[in-house]
JSON list of C-alpha atoms in Angstrom, two decimals:
[
{"chain": "A", "resi": 13, "resn": "MET", "atom": "CA", "xyz": [48.90, -124.85, -135.09]},
{"chain": "A", "resi": 14, "resn": "ASP", "atom": "CA", "xyz": [48.59, -124.84, -138.87]},
{"chain": "A", "resi": 15, "resn": "VAL", "atom": "CA", "xyz": [51.87, -125.34, -140.74]},
{"chain": "A", "resi": 16, "resn": "ARG", "atom": "CA", "xyz": [51.22, -122.17, -142.77]},
{"chain": "A", "resi": 17, "resn": "ILE", "atom": "CA", "xyz": [51.15, -120.18, -139.52]},
{"chain": "A", "resi": 18, "resn": "LYS", "atom": "CA", "xyz": [54.35, -121.84, -138.29]},
{"chain": "A", "resi": 19, "resn": "ILE", "atom": "CA", "xyz": [56.23, -121.11, -141.51]},
{"chain": "A", "resi": 20, "resn": "GLY", "atom": "CA", "xyz": [54.99, -117.53, -141.51]},
{"chain": "A", "resi": 21, "resn": "LEU", "atom": "CA", "xyz": [56.07, -117.00, -137.91]},
{"chain": "A", "resi": 22, "resn": "ARG", "atom": "CA", "xyz": [59.52, -118.42, -138.63]},
{"chain": "A", "resi": 23, "resn": "ILE", "atom": "CA", "xyz": [59.98, -116.23, -141.70]},
{"chain": "A", "resi": 24, "resn": "LYS", "atom": "CA", "xyz": [58.95, -113.16, -139.72]},
{"chain": "A", "resi": 25, "resn": "GLU", "atom": "CA", "xyz": [61.27, -114.09, -136.84]},
{"chain": "A", "resi": 26, "resn": "LEU", "atom": "CA", "xyz": [64.27, -114.44, -139.15]},
{"chain": "A", "resi": 27, "resn": "ARG", "atom": "CA", "xyz": [63.34, -111.35, -141.18]},
{"chain": "A", "resi": 28, "resn": "LEU", "atom": "CA", "xyz": [63.15, -109.20, -138.05]},
{"chain": "A", "resi": 29, "resn": "SER", "atom": "CA", "xyz": [66.44, -110.60, -136.74]},
{"chain": "A", "resi": 30, "resn": "LEU", "atom": "CA", "xyz": [68.05, -109.31, -139.94]},
{"chain": "A", "resi": 31, "resn": "LYS", "atom": "CA", "xyz": [66.20, -106.00, -139.55]},
{"chain": "A", "resi": 32, "resn": "LEU", "atom": "CA", "xyz": [64.56, -106.39, -142.95]},
{"chain": "A", "resi": 33, "resn": "THR", "atom": "CA", "xyz": [61.19, -105.03, -143.97]},
{"chain": "A", "resi": 34, "resn": "GLN", "atom": "CA", "xyz": [58.80, -107.28, -145.84]},
{"chain": "A", "resi": 35, "resn": "GLU", "atom": "CA", "xyz": [59.56, -105.21, -148.92]},
{"chain": "A", "resi": 36, "resn": "ALA", "atom": "CA", "xyz": [63.33, -105.67, -148.52]},
{"chain": "A", "resi": 37, "resn": "LEU", "atom": "CA", "xyz": [62.91, -109.42, -148.04]},
{"chain": "A", "resi": 38, "resn": "ALA", "atom": "CA", "xyz": [60.68, -109.65, -151.09]},
{"chain": "A", "resi": 39, "resn": "PHE", "atom": "CA", "xyz": [63.26, -107.77, -153.17]},
{"chain": "A", "resi": 40, "resn": "LYS", "atom": "CA", "xyz": [66.10, -110.02, -151.99]},
{"chain": "A", "resi": 41, "resn": "ALA", "atom": "CA", "xyz": [64.02, -113.13, -152.71]},
{"chain": "A", "resi": 42, "resn": "GLY", "atom": "CA", "xyz": [62.72, -111.88, -156.05]},
{"chain": "A", "resi": 43, "resn": "ILE", "atom": "CA", "xyz": [59.07, -112.21, -155.10]},
{"chain": "A", "resi": 44, "resn": "ASP", "atom": "CA", "xyz": [56.18, -109.81, -154.53]},
{"chain": "A", "resi": 45, "resn": "LYS", "atom": "CA", "xyz": [55.94, -108.02, -151.17]},
{"chain": "A", "resi": 46, "resn": "THR", "atom": "CA", "xyz": [52.22, -108.82, -150.95]},
{"chain": "A", "resi": 47, "resn": "TYR", "atom": "CA", "xyz": [53.11, -112.50, -151.22]},
{"chain": "A", "resi": 48, "resn": "VAL", "atom": "CA", "xyz": [55.57, -112.19, -148.31]},
{"chain": "A", "resi": 49, "resn": "ASN", "atom": "CA", "xyz": [52.88, -110.51, -146.22]},
{"chain": "A", "resi": 50, "resn": "GLU", "atom": "CA", "xyz": [50.34, -113.21, -146.97]},
{"chain": "A", "resi": 51, "resn": "VAL", "atom": "CA", "xyz": [52.83, -116.00, -146.21]},
{"chain": "A", "resi": 52, "resn": "GLU", "atom": "CA", "xyz": [53.89, -114.38, -142.91]},
{"chain": "A", "resi": 53, "resn": "ASN", "atom": "CA", "xyz": [50.25, -114.12, -141.90]},
{"chain": "A", "resi": 54, "resn": "GLY", "atom": "CA", "xyz": [49.46, -117.73, -142.81]},
{"chain": "A", "resi": 55, "resn": "LYS", "atom": "CA", "xyz": [47.03, -116.72, -145.54]},
{"chain": "A", "resi": 56, "resn": "ARG", "atom": "CA", "xyz": [48.92, -118.35, -148.38]},
{"chain": "A", "resi": 57, "resn": "ASN", "atom": "CA", "xyz": [50.27, -121.79, -149.17]},
{"chain": "A", "resi": 58, "resn": "ILE", "atom": "CA", "xyz": [53.90, -121.19, -149.99]},
{"chain": "A", "resi": 59, "resn": "SER", "atom": "CA", "xyz": [55.46, -123.19, -152.78]},
{"chain": "A", "resi": 60, "resn": "ILE", "atom": "CA", "xyz": [58.66, -125.08, -152.13]},
{"chain": "A", "resi": 61, "resn": "VAL", "atom": "CA", "xyz": [60.42, -122.96, -154.75]},
{"chain": "A", "resi": 62, "resn": "ASN", "atom": "CA", "xyz": [59.39, -119.70, -153.07]},
{"chain": "A", "resi": 63, "resn": "LEU", "atom": "CA", "xyz": [60.22, -121.06, -149.62]},
{"chain": "A", "resi": 64, "resn": "GLU", "atom": "CA", "xyz": [63.73, -121.79, -150.86]},
{"chain": "A", "resi": 65, "resn": "LYS", "atom": "CA", "xyz": [64.03, -118.26, -152.31]},
{"chain": "A", "resi": 66, "resn": "ILE", "atom": "CA", "xyz": [62.99, -116.78, -148.96]},
{"chain": "A", "resi": 67, "resn": "ILE", "atom": "CA", "xyz": [65.31, -119.03, -146.96]},
{"chain": "A", "resi": 68, "resn": "VAL", "atom": "CA", "xyz": [68.25, -118.02, -149.17]},
{"chain": "A", "resi": 69, "resn": "ALA", "atom": "CA", "xyz": [67.28, -114.34, -148.83]},
{"chain": "A", "resi": 70, "resn": "LEU", "atom": "CA", "xyz": [67.16, -114.83, -145.04]},
{"chain": "A", "resi": 71, "resn": "GLU", "atom": "CA", "xyz": [70.75, -116.11, -145.21]},
{"chain": "A", "resi": 72, "resn": "THR", "atom": "CA", "xyz": [69.97, -119.43, -143.58]},
{"chain": "A", "resi": 73, "resn": "SER", "atom": "CA", "xyz": [69.69, -123.06, -144.61]},
{"chain": "A", "resi": 74, "resn": "LEU", "atom": "CA", "xyz": [66.67, -125.28, -144.96]},
{"chain": "A", "resi": 75, "resn": "SER", "atom": "CA", "xyz": [67.78, -127.39, -141.99]},
{"chain": "A", "resi": 76, "resn": "SER", "atom": "CA", "xyz": [68.33, -124.31, -139.81]},
{"chain": "A", "resi": 77, "resn": "PHE", "atom": "CA", "xyz": [64.98, -122.88, -140.84]},
{"chain": "A", "resi": 78, "resn": "PHE", "atom": "CA", "xyz": [63.10, -125.95, -139.62]},
{"chain": "A", "resi": 79, "resn": "ASN", "atom": "CA", "xyz": [65.40, -126.88, -136.71]},
{"chain": "A", "resi": 80, "resn": "VAL", "atom": "CA", "xyz": [63.50, -124.92, -134.05]},
{"chain": "A", "resi": 81, "resn": "SER", "atom": "CA", "xyz": [61.00, -125.97, -131.40]},
{"chain": "A", "resi": 82, "resn": "LEU", "atom": "CA", "xyz": [58.18, -124.42, -133.44]},
{"chain": "A", "resi": 83, "resn": "PHE", "atom": "CA", "xyz": [58.42, -127.39, -135.83]},
{"chain": "A", "resi": 84, "resn": "SER", "atom": "CA", "xyz": [58.95, -130.12, -133.25]},
{"chain": "A", "resi": 85, "resn": "GLY", "atom": "CA", "xyz": [56.04, -132.14, -132.00]},
{"chain": "A", "resi": 86, "resn": "ASN", "atom": "CA", "xyz": [52.99, -133.23, -133.87]},
{"chain": "A", "resi": 87, "resn": "ASP", "atom": "CA", "xyz": [50.34, -130.64, -133.05]},
{"chain": "A", "resi": 88, "resn": "LYS", "atom": "CA", "xyz": [48.03, -129.70, -135.90]}
]
């Protein structure tokens, strides 16, 4: 699975667990809601800076974000 898809799925999973809309997440992160949608759907390469903004808005840490089975293994 493409890493863009994995990151998008993880963002969506955490966003829904906080009961946030894409618009609310975008507001908290200080980015455009269209950008959030495109990242969640794997249509956009997310920058490290924007990934950090989203992770902070999702009230998690970088290590917690990536410490799930979705990112283990070496499938492509």
